[in-house]
PDB file of C-alpha atoms and ligand atoms in Angstrom:
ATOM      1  CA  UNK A 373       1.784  18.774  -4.392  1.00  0.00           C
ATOM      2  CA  UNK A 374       1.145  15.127  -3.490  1.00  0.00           C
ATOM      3  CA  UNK A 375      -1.242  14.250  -0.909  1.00  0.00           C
ATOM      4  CA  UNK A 376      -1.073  11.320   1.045  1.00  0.00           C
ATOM      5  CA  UNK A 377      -3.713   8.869   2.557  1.00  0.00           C
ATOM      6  CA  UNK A 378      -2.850   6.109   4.826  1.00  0.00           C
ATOM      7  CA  UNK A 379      -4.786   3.411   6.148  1.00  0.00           C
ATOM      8  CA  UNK A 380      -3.069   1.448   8.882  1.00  0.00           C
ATOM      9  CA  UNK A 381      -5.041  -1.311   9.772  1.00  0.00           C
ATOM     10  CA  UNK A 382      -2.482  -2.248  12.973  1.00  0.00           C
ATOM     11  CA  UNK A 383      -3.181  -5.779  13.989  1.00  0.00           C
ATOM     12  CA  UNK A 384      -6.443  -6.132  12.354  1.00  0.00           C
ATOM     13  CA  UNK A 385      -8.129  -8.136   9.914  1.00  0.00           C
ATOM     14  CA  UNK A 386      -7.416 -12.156   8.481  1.00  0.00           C
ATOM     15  CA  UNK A 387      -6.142 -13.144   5.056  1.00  0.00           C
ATOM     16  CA  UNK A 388     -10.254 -12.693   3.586  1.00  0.00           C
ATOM     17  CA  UNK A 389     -10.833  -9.796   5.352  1.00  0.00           C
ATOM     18  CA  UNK A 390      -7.805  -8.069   3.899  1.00  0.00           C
ATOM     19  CA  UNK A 391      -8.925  -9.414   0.233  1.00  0.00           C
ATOM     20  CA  UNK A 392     -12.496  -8.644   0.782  1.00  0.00           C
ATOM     21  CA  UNK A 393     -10.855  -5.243   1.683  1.00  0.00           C
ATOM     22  CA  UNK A 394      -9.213  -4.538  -1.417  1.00  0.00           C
ATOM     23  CA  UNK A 395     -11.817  -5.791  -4.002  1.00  0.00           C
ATOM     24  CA  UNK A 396     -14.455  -3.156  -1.927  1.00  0.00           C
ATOM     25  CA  UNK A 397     -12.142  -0.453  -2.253  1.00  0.00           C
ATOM     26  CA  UNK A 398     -10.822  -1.196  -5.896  1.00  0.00           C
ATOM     27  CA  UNK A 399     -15.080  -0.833  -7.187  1.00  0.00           C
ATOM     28  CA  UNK A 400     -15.143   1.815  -4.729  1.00  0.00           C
ATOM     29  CA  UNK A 401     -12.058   4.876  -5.351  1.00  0.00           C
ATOM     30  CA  UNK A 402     -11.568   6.290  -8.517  1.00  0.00           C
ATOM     31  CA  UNK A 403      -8.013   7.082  -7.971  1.00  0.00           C
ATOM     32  CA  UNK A 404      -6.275  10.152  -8.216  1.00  0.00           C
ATOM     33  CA  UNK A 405      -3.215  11.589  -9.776  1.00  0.00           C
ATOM     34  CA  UNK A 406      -2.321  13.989  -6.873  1.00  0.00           C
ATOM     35  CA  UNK A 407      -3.241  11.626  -3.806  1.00  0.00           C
ATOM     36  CA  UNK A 408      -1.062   8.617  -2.864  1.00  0.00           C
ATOM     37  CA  UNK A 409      -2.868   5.786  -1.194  1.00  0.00           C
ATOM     38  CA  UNK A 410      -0.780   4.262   0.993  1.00  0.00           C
ATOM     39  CA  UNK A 411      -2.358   0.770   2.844  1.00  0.00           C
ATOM     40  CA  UNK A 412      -0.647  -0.559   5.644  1.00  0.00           C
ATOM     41  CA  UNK A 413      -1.742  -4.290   6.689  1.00  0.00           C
ATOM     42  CA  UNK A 414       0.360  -6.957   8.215  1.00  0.00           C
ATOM     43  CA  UNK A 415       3.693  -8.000   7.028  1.00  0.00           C
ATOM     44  CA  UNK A 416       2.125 -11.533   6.529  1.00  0.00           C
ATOM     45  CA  UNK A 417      -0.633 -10.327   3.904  1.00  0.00           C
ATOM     46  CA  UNK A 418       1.876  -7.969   2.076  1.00  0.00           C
ATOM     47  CA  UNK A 419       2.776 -10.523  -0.808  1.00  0.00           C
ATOM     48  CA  UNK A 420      -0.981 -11.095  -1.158  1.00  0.00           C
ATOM     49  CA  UNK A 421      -2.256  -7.710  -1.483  1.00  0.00           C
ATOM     50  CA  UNK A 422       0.915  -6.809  -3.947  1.00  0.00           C
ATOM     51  CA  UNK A 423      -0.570  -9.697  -6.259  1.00  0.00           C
ATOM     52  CA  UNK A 424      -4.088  -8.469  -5.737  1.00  0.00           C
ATOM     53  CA  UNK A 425      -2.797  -4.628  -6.264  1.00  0.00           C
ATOM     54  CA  UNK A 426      -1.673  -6.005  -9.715  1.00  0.00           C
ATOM     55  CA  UNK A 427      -4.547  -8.243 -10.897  1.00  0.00           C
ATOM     56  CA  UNK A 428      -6.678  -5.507  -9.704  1.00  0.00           C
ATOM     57  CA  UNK A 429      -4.201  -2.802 -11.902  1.00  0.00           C
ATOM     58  CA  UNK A 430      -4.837  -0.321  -9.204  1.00  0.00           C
ATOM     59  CA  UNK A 431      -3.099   2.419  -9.772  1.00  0.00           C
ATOM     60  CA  UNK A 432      -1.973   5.074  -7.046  1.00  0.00           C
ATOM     61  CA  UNK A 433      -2.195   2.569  -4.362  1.00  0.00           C
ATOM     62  CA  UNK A 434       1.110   1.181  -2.443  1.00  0.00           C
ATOM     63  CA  UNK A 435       1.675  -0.985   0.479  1.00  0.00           C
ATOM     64  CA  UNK A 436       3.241   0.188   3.732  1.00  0.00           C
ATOM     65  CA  UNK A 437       4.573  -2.308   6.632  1.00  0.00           C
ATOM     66  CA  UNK A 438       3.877  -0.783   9.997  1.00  0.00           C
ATOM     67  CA  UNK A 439       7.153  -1.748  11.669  1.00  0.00           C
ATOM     68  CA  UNK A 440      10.424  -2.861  10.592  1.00  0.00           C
ATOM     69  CA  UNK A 441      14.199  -4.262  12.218  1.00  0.00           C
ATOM     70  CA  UNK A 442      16.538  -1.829  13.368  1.00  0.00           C
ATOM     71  CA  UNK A 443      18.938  -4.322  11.839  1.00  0.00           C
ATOM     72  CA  UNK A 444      20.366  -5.362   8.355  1.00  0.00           C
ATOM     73  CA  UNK A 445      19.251  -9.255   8.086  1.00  0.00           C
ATOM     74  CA  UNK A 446      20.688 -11.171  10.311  1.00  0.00           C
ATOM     75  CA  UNK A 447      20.620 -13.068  13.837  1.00  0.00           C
ATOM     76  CA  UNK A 448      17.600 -11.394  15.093  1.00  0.00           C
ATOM     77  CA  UNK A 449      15.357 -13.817  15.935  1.00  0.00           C
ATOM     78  CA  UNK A 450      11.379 -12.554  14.987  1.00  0.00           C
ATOM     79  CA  UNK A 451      12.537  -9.251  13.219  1.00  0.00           C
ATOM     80  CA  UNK A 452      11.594  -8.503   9.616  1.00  0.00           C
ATOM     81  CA  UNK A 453      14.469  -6.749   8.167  1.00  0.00           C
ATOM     82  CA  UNK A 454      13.942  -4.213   5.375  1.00  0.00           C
ATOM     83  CA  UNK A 455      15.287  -5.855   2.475  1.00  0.00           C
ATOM     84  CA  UNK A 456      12.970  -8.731   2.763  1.00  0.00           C
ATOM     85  CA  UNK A 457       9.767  -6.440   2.311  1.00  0.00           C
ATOM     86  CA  UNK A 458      11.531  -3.763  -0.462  1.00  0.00           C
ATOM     87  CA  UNK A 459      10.098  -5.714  -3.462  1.00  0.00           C
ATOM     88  CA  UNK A 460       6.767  -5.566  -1.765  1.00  0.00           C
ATOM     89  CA  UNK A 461       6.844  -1.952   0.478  1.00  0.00           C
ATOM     90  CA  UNK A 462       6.855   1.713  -1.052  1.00  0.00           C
ATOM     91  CA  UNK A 463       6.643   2.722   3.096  1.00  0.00           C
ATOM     92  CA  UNK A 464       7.187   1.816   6.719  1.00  0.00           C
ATOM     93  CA  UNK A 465       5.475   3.421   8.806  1.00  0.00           C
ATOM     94  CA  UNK A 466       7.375   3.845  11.545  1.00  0.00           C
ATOM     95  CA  UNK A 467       7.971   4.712  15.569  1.00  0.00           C
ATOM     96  CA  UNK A 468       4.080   4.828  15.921  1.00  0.00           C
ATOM     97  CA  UNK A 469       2.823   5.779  19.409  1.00  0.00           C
ATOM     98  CA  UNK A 470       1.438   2.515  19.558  1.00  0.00           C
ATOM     99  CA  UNK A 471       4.954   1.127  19.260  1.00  0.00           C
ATOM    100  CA  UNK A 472       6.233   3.258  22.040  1.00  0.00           C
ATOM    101  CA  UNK A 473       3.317   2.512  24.430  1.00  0.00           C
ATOM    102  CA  UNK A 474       3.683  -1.070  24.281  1.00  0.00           C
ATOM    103  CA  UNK A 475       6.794  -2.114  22.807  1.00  0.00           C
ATOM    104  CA  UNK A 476       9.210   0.414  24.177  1.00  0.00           C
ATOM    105  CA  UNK A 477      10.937   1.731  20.974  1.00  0.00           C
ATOM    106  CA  UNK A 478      13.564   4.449  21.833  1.00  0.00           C
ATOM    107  CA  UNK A 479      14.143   7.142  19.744  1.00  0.00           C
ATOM    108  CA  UNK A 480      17.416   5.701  18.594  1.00  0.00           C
ATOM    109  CA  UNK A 481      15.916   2.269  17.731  1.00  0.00           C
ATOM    110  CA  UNK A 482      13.609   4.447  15.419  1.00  0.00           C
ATOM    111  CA  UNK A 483      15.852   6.653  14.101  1.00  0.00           C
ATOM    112  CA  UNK A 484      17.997   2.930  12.864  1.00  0.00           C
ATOM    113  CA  UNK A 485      14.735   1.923  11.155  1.00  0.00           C
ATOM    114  CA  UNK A 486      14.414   4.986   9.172  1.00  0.00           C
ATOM    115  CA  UNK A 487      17.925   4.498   7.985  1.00  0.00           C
ATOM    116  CA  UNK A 488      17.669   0.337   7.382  1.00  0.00           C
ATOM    117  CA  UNK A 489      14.351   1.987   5.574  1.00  0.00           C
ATOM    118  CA  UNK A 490      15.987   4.202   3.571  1.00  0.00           C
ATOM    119  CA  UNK A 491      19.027   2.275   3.033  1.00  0.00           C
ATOM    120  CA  UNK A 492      16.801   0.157   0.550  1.00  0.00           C
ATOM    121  CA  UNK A 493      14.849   2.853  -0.714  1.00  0.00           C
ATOM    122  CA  UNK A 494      11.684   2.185   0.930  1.00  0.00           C
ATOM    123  CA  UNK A 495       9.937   5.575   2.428  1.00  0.00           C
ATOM    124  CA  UNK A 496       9.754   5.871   5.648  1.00  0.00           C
ATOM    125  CA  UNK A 497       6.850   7.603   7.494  1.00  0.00           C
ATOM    126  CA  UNK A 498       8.402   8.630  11.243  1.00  0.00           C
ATOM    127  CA  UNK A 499       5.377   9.070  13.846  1.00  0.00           C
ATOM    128  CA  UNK A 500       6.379  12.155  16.582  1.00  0.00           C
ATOM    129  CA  UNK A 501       4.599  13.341  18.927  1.00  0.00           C
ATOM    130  CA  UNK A 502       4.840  17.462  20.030  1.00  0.00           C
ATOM    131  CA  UNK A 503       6.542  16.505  22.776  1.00  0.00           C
ATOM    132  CA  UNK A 504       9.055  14.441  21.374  1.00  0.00           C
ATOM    133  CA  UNK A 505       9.467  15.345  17.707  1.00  0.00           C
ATOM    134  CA  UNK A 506      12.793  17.492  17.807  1.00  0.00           C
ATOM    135  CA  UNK A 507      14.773  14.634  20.214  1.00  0.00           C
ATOM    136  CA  UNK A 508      13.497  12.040  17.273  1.00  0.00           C
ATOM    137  CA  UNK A 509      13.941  14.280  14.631  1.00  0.00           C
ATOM    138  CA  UNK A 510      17.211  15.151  15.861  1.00  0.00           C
ATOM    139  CA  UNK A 511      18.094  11.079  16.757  1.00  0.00           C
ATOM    140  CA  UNK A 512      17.919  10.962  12.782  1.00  0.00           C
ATOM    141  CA  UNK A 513      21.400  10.521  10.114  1.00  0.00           C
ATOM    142  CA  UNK A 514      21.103  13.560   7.946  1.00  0.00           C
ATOM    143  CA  UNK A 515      21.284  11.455   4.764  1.00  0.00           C
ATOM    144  CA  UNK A 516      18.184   9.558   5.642  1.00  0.00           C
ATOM    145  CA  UNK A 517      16.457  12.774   5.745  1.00  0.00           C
ATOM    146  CA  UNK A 518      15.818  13.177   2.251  1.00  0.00           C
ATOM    147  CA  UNK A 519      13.264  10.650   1.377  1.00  0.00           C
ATOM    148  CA  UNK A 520      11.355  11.478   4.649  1.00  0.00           C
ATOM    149  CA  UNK A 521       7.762  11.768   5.645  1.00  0.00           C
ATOM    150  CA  UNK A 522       6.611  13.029   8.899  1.00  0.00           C
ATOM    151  CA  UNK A 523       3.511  11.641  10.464  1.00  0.00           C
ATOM    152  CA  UNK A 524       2.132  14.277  13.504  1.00  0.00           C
ATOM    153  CA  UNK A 525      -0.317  11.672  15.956  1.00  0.00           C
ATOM    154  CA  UNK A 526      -0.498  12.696  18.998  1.00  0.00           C
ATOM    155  CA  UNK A 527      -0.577  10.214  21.222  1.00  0.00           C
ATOM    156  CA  UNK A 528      -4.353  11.173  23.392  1.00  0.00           C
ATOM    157  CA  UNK A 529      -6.112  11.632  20.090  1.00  0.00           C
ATOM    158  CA  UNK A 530      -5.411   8.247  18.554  1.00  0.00           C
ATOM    159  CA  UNK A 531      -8.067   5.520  18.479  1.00  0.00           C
ATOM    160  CA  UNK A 532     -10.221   6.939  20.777  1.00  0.00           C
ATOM    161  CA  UNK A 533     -12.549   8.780  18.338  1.00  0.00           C
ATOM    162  CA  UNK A 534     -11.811  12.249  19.586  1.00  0.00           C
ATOM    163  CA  UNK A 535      -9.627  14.212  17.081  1.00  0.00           C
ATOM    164  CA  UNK A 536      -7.419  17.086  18.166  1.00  0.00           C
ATOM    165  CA  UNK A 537      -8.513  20.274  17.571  1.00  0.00           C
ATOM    166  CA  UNK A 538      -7.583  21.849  14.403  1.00  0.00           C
ATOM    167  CA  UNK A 539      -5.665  24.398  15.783  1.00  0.00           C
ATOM    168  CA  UNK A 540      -3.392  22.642  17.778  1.00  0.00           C
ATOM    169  CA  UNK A 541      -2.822  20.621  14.940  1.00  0.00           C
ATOM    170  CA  UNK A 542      -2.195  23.599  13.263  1.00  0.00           C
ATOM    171  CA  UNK A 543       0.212  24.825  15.786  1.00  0.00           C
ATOM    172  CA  UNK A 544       2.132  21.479  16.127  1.00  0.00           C
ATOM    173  CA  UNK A 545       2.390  21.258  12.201  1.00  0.00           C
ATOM    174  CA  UNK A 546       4.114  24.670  11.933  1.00  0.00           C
ATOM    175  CA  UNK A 547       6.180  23.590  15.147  1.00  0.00           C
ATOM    176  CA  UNK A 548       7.412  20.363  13.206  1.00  0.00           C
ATOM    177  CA  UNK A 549       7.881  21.547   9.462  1.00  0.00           C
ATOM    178  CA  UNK A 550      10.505  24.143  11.240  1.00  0.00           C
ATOM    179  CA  UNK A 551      12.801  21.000  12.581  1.00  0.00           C
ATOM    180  CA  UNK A 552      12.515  19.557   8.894  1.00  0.00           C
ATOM    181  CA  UNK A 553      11.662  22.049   6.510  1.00  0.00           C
ATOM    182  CA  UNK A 554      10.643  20.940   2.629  1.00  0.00           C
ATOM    183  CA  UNK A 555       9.724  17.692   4.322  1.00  0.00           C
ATOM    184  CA  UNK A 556       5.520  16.316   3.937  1.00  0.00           C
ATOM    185  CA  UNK A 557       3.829  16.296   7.718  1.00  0.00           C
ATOM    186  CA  UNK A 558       0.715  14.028   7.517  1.00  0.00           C
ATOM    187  CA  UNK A 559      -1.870  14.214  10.693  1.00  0.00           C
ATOM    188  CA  UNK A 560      -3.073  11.521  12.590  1.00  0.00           C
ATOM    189  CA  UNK A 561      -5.604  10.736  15.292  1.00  0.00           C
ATOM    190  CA  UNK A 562      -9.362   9.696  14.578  1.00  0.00           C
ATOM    191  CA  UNK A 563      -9.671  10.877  10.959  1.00  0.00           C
ATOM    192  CA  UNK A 564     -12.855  10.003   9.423  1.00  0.00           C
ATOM    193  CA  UNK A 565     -15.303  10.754   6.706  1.00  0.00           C
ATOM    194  CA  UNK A 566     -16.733  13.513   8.346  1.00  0.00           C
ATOM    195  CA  UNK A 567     -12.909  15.591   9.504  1.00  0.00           C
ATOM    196  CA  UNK A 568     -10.423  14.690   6.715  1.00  0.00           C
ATOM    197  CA  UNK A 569     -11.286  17.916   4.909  1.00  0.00           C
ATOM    198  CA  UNK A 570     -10.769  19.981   8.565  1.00  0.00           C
ATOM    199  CA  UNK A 571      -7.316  18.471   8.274  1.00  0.00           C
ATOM    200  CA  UNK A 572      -6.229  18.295   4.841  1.00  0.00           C
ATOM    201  CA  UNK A 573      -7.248  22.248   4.685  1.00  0.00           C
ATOM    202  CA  UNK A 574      -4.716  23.141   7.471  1.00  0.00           C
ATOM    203  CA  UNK A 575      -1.822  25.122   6.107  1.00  0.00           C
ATOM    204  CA  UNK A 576       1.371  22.534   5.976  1.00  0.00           C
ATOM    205  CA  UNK A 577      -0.936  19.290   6.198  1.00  0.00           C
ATOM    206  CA  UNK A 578      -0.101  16.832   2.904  1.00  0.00           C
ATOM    207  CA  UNK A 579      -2.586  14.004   3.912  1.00  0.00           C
ATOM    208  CA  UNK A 580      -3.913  12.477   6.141  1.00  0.00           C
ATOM    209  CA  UNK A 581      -3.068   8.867   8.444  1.00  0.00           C
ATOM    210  CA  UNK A 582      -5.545   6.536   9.116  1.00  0.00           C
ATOM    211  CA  UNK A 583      -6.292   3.549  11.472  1.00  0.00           C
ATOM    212  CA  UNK A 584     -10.103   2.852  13.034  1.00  0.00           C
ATOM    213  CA  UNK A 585     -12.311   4.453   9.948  1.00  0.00           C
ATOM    214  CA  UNK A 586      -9.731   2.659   7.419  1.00  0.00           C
ATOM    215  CA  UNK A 587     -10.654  -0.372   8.357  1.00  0.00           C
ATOM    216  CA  UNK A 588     -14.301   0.027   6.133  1.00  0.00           C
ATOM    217  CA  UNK A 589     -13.249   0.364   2.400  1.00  0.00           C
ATOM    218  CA  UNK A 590     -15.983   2.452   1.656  1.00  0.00           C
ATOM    219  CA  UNK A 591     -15.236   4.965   4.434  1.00  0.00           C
ATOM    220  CA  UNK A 592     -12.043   5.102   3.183  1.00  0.00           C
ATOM    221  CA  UNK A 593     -12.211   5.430  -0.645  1.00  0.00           C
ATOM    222  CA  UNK A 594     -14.488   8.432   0.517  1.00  0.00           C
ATOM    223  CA  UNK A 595     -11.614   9.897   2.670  1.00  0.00           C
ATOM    224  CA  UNK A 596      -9.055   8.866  -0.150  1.00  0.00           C
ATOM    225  CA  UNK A 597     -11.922  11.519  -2.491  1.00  0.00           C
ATOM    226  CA  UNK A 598     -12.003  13.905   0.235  1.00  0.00           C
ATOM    227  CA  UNK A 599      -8.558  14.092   0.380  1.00  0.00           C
ATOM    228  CA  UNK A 600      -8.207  14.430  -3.458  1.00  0.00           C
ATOM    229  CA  UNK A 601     -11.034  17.231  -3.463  1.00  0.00           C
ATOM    230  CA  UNK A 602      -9.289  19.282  -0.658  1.00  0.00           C
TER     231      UNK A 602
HETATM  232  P1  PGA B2199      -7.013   6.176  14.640  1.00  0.00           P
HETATM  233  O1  PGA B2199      -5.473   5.778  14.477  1.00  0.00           O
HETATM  234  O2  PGA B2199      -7.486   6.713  13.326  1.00  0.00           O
HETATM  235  O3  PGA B2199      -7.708   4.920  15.047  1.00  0.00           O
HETATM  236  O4  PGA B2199      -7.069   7.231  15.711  1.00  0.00           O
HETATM  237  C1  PGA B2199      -4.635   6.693  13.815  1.00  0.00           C
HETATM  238  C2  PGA B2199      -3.219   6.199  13.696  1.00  0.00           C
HETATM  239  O5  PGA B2199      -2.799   5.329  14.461  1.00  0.00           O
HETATM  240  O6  PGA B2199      -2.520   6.713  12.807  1.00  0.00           O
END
Protein backbone atom coordinates (compact mmCIF):
# COMPACT_ATOMS: atom_id res chain seq x y z
CA UNK A 1 0.00 0.00 0.00
CA UNK A 2 1.31 3.50 -0.76
CA UNK A 3 1.91 5.87 1.92
CA UNK A 4 1.76 9.37 1.54
CA UNK A 5 3.74 12.38 3.04
CA UNK A 6 2.84 15.90 2.45
CA UNK A 7 4.51 18.96 3.26
CA UNK A 8 2.42 22.06 2.72
CA UNK A 9 4.38 24.91 3.27
CA UNK A 10 1.03 27.43 2.90
CA UNK A 11 2.28 30.90 2.30
CA UNK A 12 5.73 30.39 3.44
CA UNK A 13 9.11 30.64 2.27
CA UNK A 14 10.90 32.97 -0.90
CA UNK A 15 12.30 31.66 -4.16
CA UNK A 16 15.98 30.65 -1.98
CA UNK A 17 14.31 29.41 0.76
CA UNK A 18 12.28 26.99 -1.31
CA UNK A 19 15.70 25.95 -3.25
CA UNK A 20 17.71 25.86 -0.15
CA UNK A 21 14.72 23.58 0.83
CA UNK A 22 15.03 21.08 -1.71
CA UNK A 23 18.88 20.69 -1.98
CA UNK A 24 18.64 19.96 2.22
CA UNK A 25 16.13 17.47 1.72
CA UNK A 26 17.52 15.82 -1.58
CA UNK A 27 21.24 15.00 0.76
CA UNK A 28 18.89 14.35 3.42
CA UNK A 29 15.85 11.35 2.40
CA UNK A 30 16.77 8.30 0.94
CA UNK A 31 13.57 7.79 -0.81
CA UNK A 32 11.29 5.09 -0.69
CA UNK A 33 9.41 2.84 -2.99
CA UNK A 34 6.20 2.59 -0.84
CA UNK A 35 6.00 6.36 0.42
CA UNK A 36 5.00 9.21 -1.94
CA UNK A 37 6.42 12.58 -1.09
CA UNK A 38 4.21 14.98 -1.98
CA UNK A 39 5.61 18.97 -1.49
CA UNK A 40 3.25 21.61 -1.70
CA UNK A 41 4.85 25.28 -2.10
CA UNK A 42 3.44 28.21 -3.92
CA UNK A 43 2.07 28.16 -7.34
CA UNK A 44 4.82 30.78 -8.20
CA UNK A 45 7.89 28.41 -7.25
CA UNK A 46 6.22 25.29 -8.89
CA UNK A 47 8.17 25.57 -12.32
CA UNK A 48 11.32 26.03 -10.23
CA UNK A 49 11.18 23.19 -7.96
CA UNK A 50 9.93 20.83 -11.09
CA UNK A 51 13.42 21.85 -12.73
CA UNK A 52 15.23 21.37 -9.47
CA UNK A 53 13.16 17.91 -8.86
CA UNK A 54 14.82 16.90 -12.21
CA UNK A 55 18.43 18.15 -11.97
CA UNK A 56 18.29 16.78 -8.57
CA UNK A 57 16.72 13.17 -10.23
CA UNK A 58 14.72 12.82 -7.12
CA UNK A 59 12.75 10.19 -7.34
CA UNK A 60 9.38 9.62 -5.33
CA UNK A 61 8.94 13.23 -4.83
CA UNK A 62 5.95 15.30 -6.65
CA UNK A 63 4.67 18.75 -6.39
CA UNK A 64 1.23 19.65 -5.08
CA UNK A 65 -0.47 23.31 -5.51
CA UNK A 66 -2.46 24.12 -2.42
CA UNK A 67 -5.44 25.71 -4.16
CA UNK A 68 -6.80 25.78 -7.51
CA UNK A 69 -9.97 27.66 -9.82
CA UNK A 70 -13.24 26.26 -9.63
CA UNK A 71 -13.19 27.21 -13.29
CA UNK A 72 -11.85 25.90 -16.71
CA UNK A 73 -9.43 28.92 -17.92
CA UNK A 74 -11.03 31.70 -18.54
CA UNK A 75 -12.29 35.32 -17.39
CA UNK A 76 -11.43 34.90 -13.84
CA UNK A 77 -9.37 37.47 -12.97
CA UNK A 78 -6.39 36.11 -10.21
CA UNK A 79 -7.46 32.35 -10.45
CA UNK A 80 -4.99 29.66 -11.49
CA UNK A 81 -6.92 27.23 -13.45
CA UNK A 82 -5.88 23.56 -13.49
CA UNK A 83 -4.59 23.08 -16.81
CA UNK A 84 -1.99 25.68 -16.41
CA UNK A 85 -0.25 23.76 -13.41
CA UNK A 86 -0.95 19.86 -14.93
CA UNK A 87 2.54 19.72 -16.56
CA UNK A 88 3.95 20.80 -13.26
CA UNK A 89 1.26 19.23 -10.36
CA UNK A 90 0.76 15.38 -9.53
CA UNK A 91 -1.84 17.05 -6.57
CA UNK A 92 -3.97 19.91 -5.32
CA UNK A 93 -4.51 19.96 -2.22
CA UNK A 94 -7.62 21.14 -1.77
CA UNK A 95 -10.69 22.80 0.50
CA UNK A 96 -8.09 23.14 3.40
CA UNK A 97 -9.52 24.52 6.67
CA UNK A 98 -7.38 27.30 6.17
CA UNK A 99 -9.25 28.04 2.96
CA UNK A 100 -12.57 27.92 4.66
CA UNK A 101 -11.53 30.10 7.64
CA UNK A 102 -10.38 32.86 5.64
CA UNK A 103 -11.42 32.65 2.20
CA UNK A 104 -14.91 31.30 2.51
CA UNK A 105 -14.83 28.24 0.14
CA UNK A 106 -18.25 26.43 0.10
CA UNK A 107 -18.49 22.99 -0.21
CA UNK A 108 -19.68 23.28 -3.76
CA UNK A 109 -16.81 25.60 -4.83
CA UNK A 110 -14.62 22.61 -3.55
CA UNK A 111 -16.33 19.93 -4.79
CA UNK A 112 -15.79 22.06 -8.69
CA UNK A 113 -12.06 22.04 -7.90
CA UNK A 114 -11.83 18.42 -7.37
CA UNK A 115 -13.54 17.91 -10.66
CA UNK A 116 -11.45 20.90 -12.77
CA UNK A 117 -8.61 18.69 -10.76
CA UNK A 118 -9.49 15.63 -11.97
CA UNK A 119 -10.68 16.68 -15.24
CA UNK A 120 -6.84 17.03 -16.12
CA UNK A 121 -5.70 14.22 -14.25
CA UNK A 122 -4.08 15.91 -11.47
CA UNK A 123 -4.93 14.18 -7.86
CA UNK A 124 -6.75 15.87 -5.78
CA UNK A 125 -6.33 15.74 -1.95
CA UNK A 126 -9.99 17.07 -0.41
CA UNK A 127 -9.43 18.43 3.32
CA UNK A 128 -12.88 17.53 5.63
CA UNK A 129 -13.37 18.07 8.72
CA UNK A 130 -15.71 15.41 11.10
CA UNK A 131 -18.17 17.72 11.04
CA UNK A 132 -18.43 18.40 7.58
CA UNK A 133 -16.97 15.47 5.65
CA UNK A 134 -20.26 13.62 4.44
CA UNK A 135 -22.02 17.23 3.12
CA UNK A 136 -18.43 17.63 1.12
CA UNK A 137 -18.08 14.24 0.37
CA UNK A 138 -21.50 14.09 -0.76
CA UNK A 139 -21.14 17.84 -2.75
CA UNK A 140 -18.69 15.58 -4.93
CA UNK A 141 -19.54 14.15 -9.01
CA UNK A 142 -19.22 10.44 -8.62
CA UNK A 143 -16.75 10.22 -11.52
CA UNK A 144 -14.28 12.44 -9.80
CA UNK A 145 -14.27 10.02 -7.07
CA UNK A 146 -11.96 7.65 -8.42
CA UNK A 147 -8.65 9.30 -8.35
CA UNK A 148 -9.44 10.69 -4.82
CA UNK A 149 -7.49 11.25 -1.67
CA UNK A 150 -8.98 12.24 1.54
CA UNK A 151 -7.10 14.46 3.88
CA UNK A 152 -8.81 14.23 7.77
CA UNK A 153 -7.45 17.92 9.61
CA UNK A 154 -9.44 18.92 11.93
CA UNK A 155 -9.73 22.23 12.08
CA UNK A 156 -8.57 22.97 16.32
CA UNK A 157 -5.57 20.73 15.87
CA UNK A 158 -3.94 22.50 12.94
CA UNK A 159 -0.94 24.79 13.44
CA UNK A 160 -1.21 25.14 16.86
CA UNK A 161 1.20 22.34 17.93
CA UNK A 162 -1.35 20.26 19.75
CA UNK A 163 -2.25 17.07 17.77
CA UNK A 164 -5.55 15.29 18.22
CA UNK A 165 -5.60 12.44 20.11
CA UNK A 166 -5.06 9.24 18.42
CA UNK A 167 -8.20 7.91 19.09
CA UNK A 168 -10.35 10.38 17.85
CA UNK A 169 -8.38 10.28 14.91
CA UNK A 170 -9.00 6.86 14.93
CA UNK A 171 -12.65 7.24 15.29
CA UNK A 172 -13.00 10.02 12.61
CA UNK A 173 -10.86 7.85 10.12
CA UNK A 174 -13.24 4.85 10.38
CA UNK A 175 -16.19 7.52 10.29
CA UNK A 176 -14.77 8.88 6.85
CA UNK A 177 -13.41 5.68 4.97
CA UNK A 178 -17.32 4.51 5.39
CA UNK A 179 -18.59 7.70 3.12
CA UNK A 180 -15.73 6.68 0.56
CA UNK A 181 -14.67 3.31 0.96
CA UNK A 182 -11.29 1.94 -1.06
CA UNK A 183 -10.38 5.61 -0.99
CA UNK A 184 -6.57 6.72 1.01
CA UNK A 185 -7.50 9.08 4.29
CA UNK A 186 -4.26 10.95 5.24
CA UNK A 187 -4.26 12.84 8.88
CA UNK A 188 -3.46 16.19 9.51
CA UNK A 189 -2.86 18.57 12.39
CA UNK A 190 0.68 19.19 14.06
CA UNK A 191 2.53 16.11 12.78
CA UNK A 192 6.06 16.07 13.68
CA UNK A 193 9.13 13.99 14.16
CA UNK A 194 8.20 12.83 17.34
CA UNK A 195 3.97 11.64 16.36
CA UNK A 196 4.09 10.57 12.68
CA UNK A 197 4.55 6.95 13.75
CA UNK A 198 1.30 7.44 16.43
CA UNK A 199 -0.49 8.29 13.21
CA UNK A 200 0.75 6.33 10.45
CA UNK A 201 0.11 3.12 12.90
CA UNK A 202 -3.67 3.92 13.16
CA UNK A 203 -5.74 1.36 11.34
CA UNK A 204 -7.03 3.18 7.89
CA UNK A 205 -4.26 6.04 8.07
CA UNK A 206 -2.07 6.00 4.50
CA UNK A 207 0.22 9.01 5.44
CA UNK A 208 0.49 11.63 6.89
CA UNK A 209 -0.10 15.85 5.93
CA UNK A 210 2.19 18.26 6.91
CA UNK A 211 2.51 22.10 7.35
CA UNK A 212 4.66 23.80 10.50
CA UNK A 213 7.44 20.80 11.01
CA UNK A 214 7.67 20.59 6.99
CA UNK A 215 8.94 23.63 6.73
CA UNK A 216 12.73 22.19 8.15
CA UNK A 217 13.97 19.64 5.48
CA UNK A 218 15.61 17.68 7.90
CA UNK A 219 12.54 17.28 10.13
CA UNK A 220 10.87 16.24 7.31
CA UNK A 221 13.06 13.71 5.42
CA UNK A 222 12.94 12.13 9.03
CA UNK A 223 9.06 12.07 8.97
CA UNK A 224 9.19 11.08 5.15
CA UNK A 225 11.63 7.72 7.02
CA UNK A 226 9.24 7.43 9.73
CA UNK A 227 6.57 7.17 7.55
CA UNK A 228 8.38 4.60 5.30
CA UNK A 229 9.41 2.51 8.53
CA UNK A 230 5.76 2.43 9.88
P1 LIG B 1 0.24 21.92 10.86
O1 LIG B 1 -0.64 22.05 9.53
O2 LIG B 1 1.14 20.73 10.69
O3 LIG B 1 0.99 23.21 10.98
O4 LIG B 1 -0.72 21.71 11.99
C1 LIG B 1 -1.22 20.88 9.01
C2 LIG B 1 -2.00 21.12 7.75
O5 LIG B 1 -2.42 22.25 7.49
O6 LIG B 1 -2.19 20.14 7.02
Amino acid sequence: MTRYVVANWKSHKTRDEAATWLEIFARRYRGDAEVEVIVAPSFVFLDQLHQALRDLDLRGVSLAVQDLSPFPPGSYTGAVAAEMVRDVAGYAILGHPERRRYFHETHQEVANKVSEAAAVGIKPILFVDRSYARSRINALREEDMRELIIGYGPVEAIGIHVPQSPELVGQAIREIREMAPGRPVLYGGSVDAANAATYVKLPGVSGVMVGTASLDPEEFARICEIVGRN
